[in-house]
XYZ file of C-alpha atoms in Angstrom:
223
model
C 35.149 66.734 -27.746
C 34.665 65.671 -24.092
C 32.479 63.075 -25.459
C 34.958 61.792 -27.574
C 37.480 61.805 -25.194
C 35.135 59.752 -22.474
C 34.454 57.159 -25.163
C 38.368 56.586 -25.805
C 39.235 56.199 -22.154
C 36.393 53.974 -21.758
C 37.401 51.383 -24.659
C 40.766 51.769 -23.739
C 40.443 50.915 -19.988
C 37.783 48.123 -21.032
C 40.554 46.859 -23.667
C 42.940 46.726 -20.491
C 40.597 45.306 -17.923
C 38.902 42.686 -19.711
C 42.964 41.475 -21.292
C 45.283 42.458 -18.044
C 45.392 41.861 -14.528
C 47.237 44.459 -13.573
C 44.677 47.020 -14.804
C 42.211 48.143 -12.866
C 38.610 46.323 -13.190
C 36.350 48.228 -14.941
C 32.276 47.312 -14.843
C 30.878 49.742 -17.020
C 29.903 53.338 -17.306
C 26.643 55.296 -16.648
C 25.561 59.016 -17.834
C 24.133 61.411 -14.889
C 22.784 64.450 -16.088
C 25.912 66.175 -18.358
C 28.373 63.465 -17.008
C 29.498 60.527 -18.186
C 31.071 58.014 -15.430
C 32.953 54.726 -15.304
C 32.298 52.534 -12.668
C 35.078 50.226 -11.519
C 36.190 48.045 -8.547
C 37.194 50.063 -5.271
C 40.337 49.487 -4.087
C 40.601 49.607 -0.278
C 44.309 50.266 -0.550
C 44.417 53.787 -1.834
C 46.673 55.167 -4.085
C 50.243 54.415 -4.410
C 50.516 58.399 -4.228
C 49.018 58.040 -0.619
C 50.909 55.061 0.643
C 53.932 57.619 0.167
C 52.491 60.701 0.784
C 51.558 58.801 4.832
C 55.372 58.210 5.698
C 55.604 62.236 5.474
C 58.057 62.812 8.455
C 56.789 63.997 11.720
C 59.524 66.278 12.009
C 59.435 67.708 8.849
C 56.584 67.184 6.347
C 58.038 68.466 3.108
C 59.476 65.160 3.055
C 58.425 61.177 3.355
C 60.036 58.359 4.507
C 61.102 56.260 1.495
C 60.478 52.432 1.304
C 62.827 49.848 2.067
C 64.977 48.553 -1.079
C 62.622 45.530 -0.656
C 59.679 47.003 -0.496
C 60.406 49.509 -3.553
C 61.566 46.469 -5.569
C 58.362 44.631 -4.668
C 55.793 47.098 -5.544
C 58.337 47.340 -8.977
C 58.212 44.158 -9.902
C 53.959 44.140 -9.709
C 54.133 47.159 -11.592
C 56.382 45.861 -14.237
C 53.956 43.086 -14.953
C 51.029 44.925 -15.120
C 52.738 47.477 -17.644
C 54.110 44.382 -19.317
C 50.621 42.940 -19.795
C 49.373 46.193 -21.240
C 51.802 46.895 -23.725
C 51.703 43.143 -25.262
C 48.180 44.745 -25.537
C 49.960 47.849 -27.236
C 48.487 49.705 -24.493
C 50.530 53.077 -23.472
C 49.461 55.180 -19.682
C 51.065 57.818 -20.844
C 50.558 59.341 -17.757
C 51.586 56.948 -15.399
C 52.804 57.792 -11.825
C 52.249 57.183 -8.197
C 48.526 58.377 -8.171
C 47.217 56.354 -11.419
C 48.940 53.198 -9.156
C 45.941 51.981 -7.013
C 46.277 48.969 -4.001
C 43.780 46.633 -2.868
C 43.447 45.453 0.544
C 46.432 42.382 0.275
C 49.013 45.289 -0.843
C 48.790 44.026 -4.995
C 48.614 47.175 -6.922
C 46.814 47.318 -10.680
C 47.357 50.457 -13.235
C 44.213 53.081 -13.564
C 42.756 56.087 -15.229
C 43.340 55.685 -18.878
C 42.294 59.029 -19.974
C 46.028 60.215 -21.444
C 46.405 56.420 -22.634
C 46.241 55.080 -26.279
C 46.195 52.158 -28.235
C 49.582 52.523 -30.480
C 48.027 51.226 -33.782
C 44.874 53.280 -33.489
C 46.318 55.889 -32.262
C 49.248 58.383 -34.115
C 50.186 61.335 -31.024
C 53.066 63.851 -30.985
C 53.373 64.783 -27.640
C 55.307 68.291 -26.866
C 53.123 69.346 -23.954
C 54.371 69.790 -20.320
C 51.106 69.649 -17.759
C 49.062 66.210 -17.570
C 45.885 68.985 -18.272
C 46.523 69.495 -21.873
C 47.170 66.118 -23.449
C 51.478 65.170 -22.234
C 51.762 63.685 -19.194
C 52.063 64.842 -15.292
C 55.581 66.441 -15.581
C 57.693 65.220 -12.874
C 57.089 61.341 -14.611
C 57.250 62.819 -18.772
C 59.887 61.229 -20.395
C 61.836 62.919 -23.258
C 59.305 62.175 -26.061
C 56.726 63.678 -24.270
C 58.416 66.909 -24.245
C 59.744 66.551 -27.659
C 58.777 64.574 -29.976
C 60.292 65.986 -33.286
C 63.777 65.698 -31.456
C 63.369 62.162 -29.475
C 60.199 60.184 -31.687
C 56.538 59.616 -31.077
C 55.296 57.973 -27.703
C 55.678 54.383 -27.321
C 55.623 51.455 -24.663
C 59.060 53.122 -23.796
C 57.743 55.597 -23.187
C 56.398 54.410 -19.716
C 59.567 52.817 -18.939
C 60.952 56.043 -17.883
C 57.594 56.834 -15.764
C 58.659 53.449 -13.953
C 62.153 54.653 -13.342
C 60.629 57.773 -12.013
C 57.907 55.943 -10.055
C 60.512 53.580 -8.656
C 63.040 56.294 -7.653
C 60.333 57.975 -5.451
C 59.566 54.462 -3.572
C 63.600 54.596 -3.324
C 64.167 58.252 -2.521
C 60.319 59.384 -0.758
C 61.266 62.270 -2.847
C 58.909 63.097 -6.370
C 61.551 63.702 -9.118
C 62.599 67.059 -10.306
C 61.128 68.005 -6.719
C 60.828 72.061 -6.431
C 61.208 72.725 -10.262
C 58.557 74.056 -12.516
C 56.994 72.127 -15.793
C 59.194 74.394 -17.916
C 62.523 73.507 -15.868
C 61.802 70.129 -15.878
C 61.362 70.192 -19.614
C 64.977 72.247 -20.066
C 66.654 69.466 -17.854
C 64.881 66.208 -19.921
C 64.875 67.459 -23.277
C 67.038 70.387 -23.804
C 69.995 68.881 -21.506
C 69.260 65.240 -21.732
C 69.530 65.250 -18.079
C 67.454 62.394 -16.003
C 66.384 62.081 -12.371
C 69.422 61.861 -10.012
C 69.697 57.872 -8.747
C 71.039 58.000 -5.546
C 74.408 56.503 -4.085
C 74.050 53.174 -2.101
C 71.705 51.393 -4.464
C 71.727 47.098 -4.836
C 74.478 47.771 -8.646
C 71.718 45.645 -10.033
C 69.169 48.598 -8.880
C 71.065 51.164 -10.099
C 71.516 49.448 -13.158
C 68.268 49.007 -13.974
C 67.359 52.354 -13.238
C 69.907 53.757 -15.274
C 69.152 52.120 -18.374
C 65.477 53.624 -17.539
C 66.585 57.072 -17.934
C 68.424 56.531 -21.607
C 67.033 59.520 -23.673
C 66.746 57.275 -26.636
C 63.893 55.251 -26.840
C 65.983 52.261 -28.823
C 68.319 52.405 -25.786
C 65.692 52.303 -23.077
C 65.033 49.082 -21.479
């Protein structure tokens, strides 16, 4: 099974590297002993997950200082494209948030780590899990399909869109969504109550609507 599940990451990031940009660069992959590796470019930058995790406050370090509207819509608008060149690939993360974002050394950012990701006409998945460890998603980022599919469809491209809302809302906010609830919770509030992330007051309207129409339940509705 792990085999299996190495050999579908690997064609699926070498799918995305070799057709998008904005995926990571992937070289190849070697076996050591009992484990199989890929070997891709390092990025100098880090994580997206660590560029916001280093503006924690120094006066309080539950929480991080958020980006500037302009630098939130910046890193958004490289992130867009990259998804954007994956799914004209037909290419879903399904698992996409801050720490699958990585940066090289100018600031531009390219999507990674393909393990939860799938290729939509190979690929047939019902996801109703809750926890990125057993096949749905990283919860805090799972959008309503993830959690449900019999109620809200099958994964799709739109699927991510609502990971990029989330994603984007943290650059906003410095604050993961559903911050302080539990997998389960966060599942009542998304698919039980059709509830999304709160988008806060004080936003560009053009912001706020974009955000919003990230956080439809519906995939037909989602942008």
């Amino acid at each position: 099974r792990e085999i299996r599940q190495f050999q579908k990451e690997y064609t699926i990031g070498w799918t995305a590297s070799q057709q998008c940009s904005g995926a990571c660069v992937l070289y190849g992959c070697v076996h050591c002993g009992t484990d199989f590796c890929l070997v891709m470019k390092l990025y100098t930058g880090g994580s997206l997950h660590e560029l916001l995790d280093a503006r924690r406050d120094p006066a309080d370090d539950t929480k991080r200082q958020p980006l500037s509207v302009d630098e939130a819509v910046a890193y958004a608008m490289q992130l867009a494209k990259a998804l954007s060149q994956l799914h004209r690939q037909r290419v879903v993360c399904n698992d996409l948030k801050p720490g699958n974002v990585l940066l090289d050394a100018d600031g531009s950012l390219v999507i990674s780590d393909f393990g939860l990701a799938m290729i939509l006409e190979r690929t047939i998945m019902r996801a109703s899990t809750t926890s990125s460890t057993d096949g749905g998603g990283t919860a805090p980022y799972m959008a309503p399909e993830q959690h449900d599919s019999d109620t809200f469809g099958r994964v799709s491209v739109k699927t991510d869109i609502w990971a990029f809302g989330c994603i984007l809302l943290e650059m906003l906010t410095g604050v993961v969504p559903w911050a302080g609830k539990r997998p389960m919770e966060i599942m009542m509030n998304v698919a039980l109550q059709r509830k999304a992330p709160q988008i806060p007051e004080g936003l560009p309207d053009t912001l706020h609507a974009a955000l919003s129409r990230c956080f439809v339940p519906e995939q037909t509705s989602r942008c």
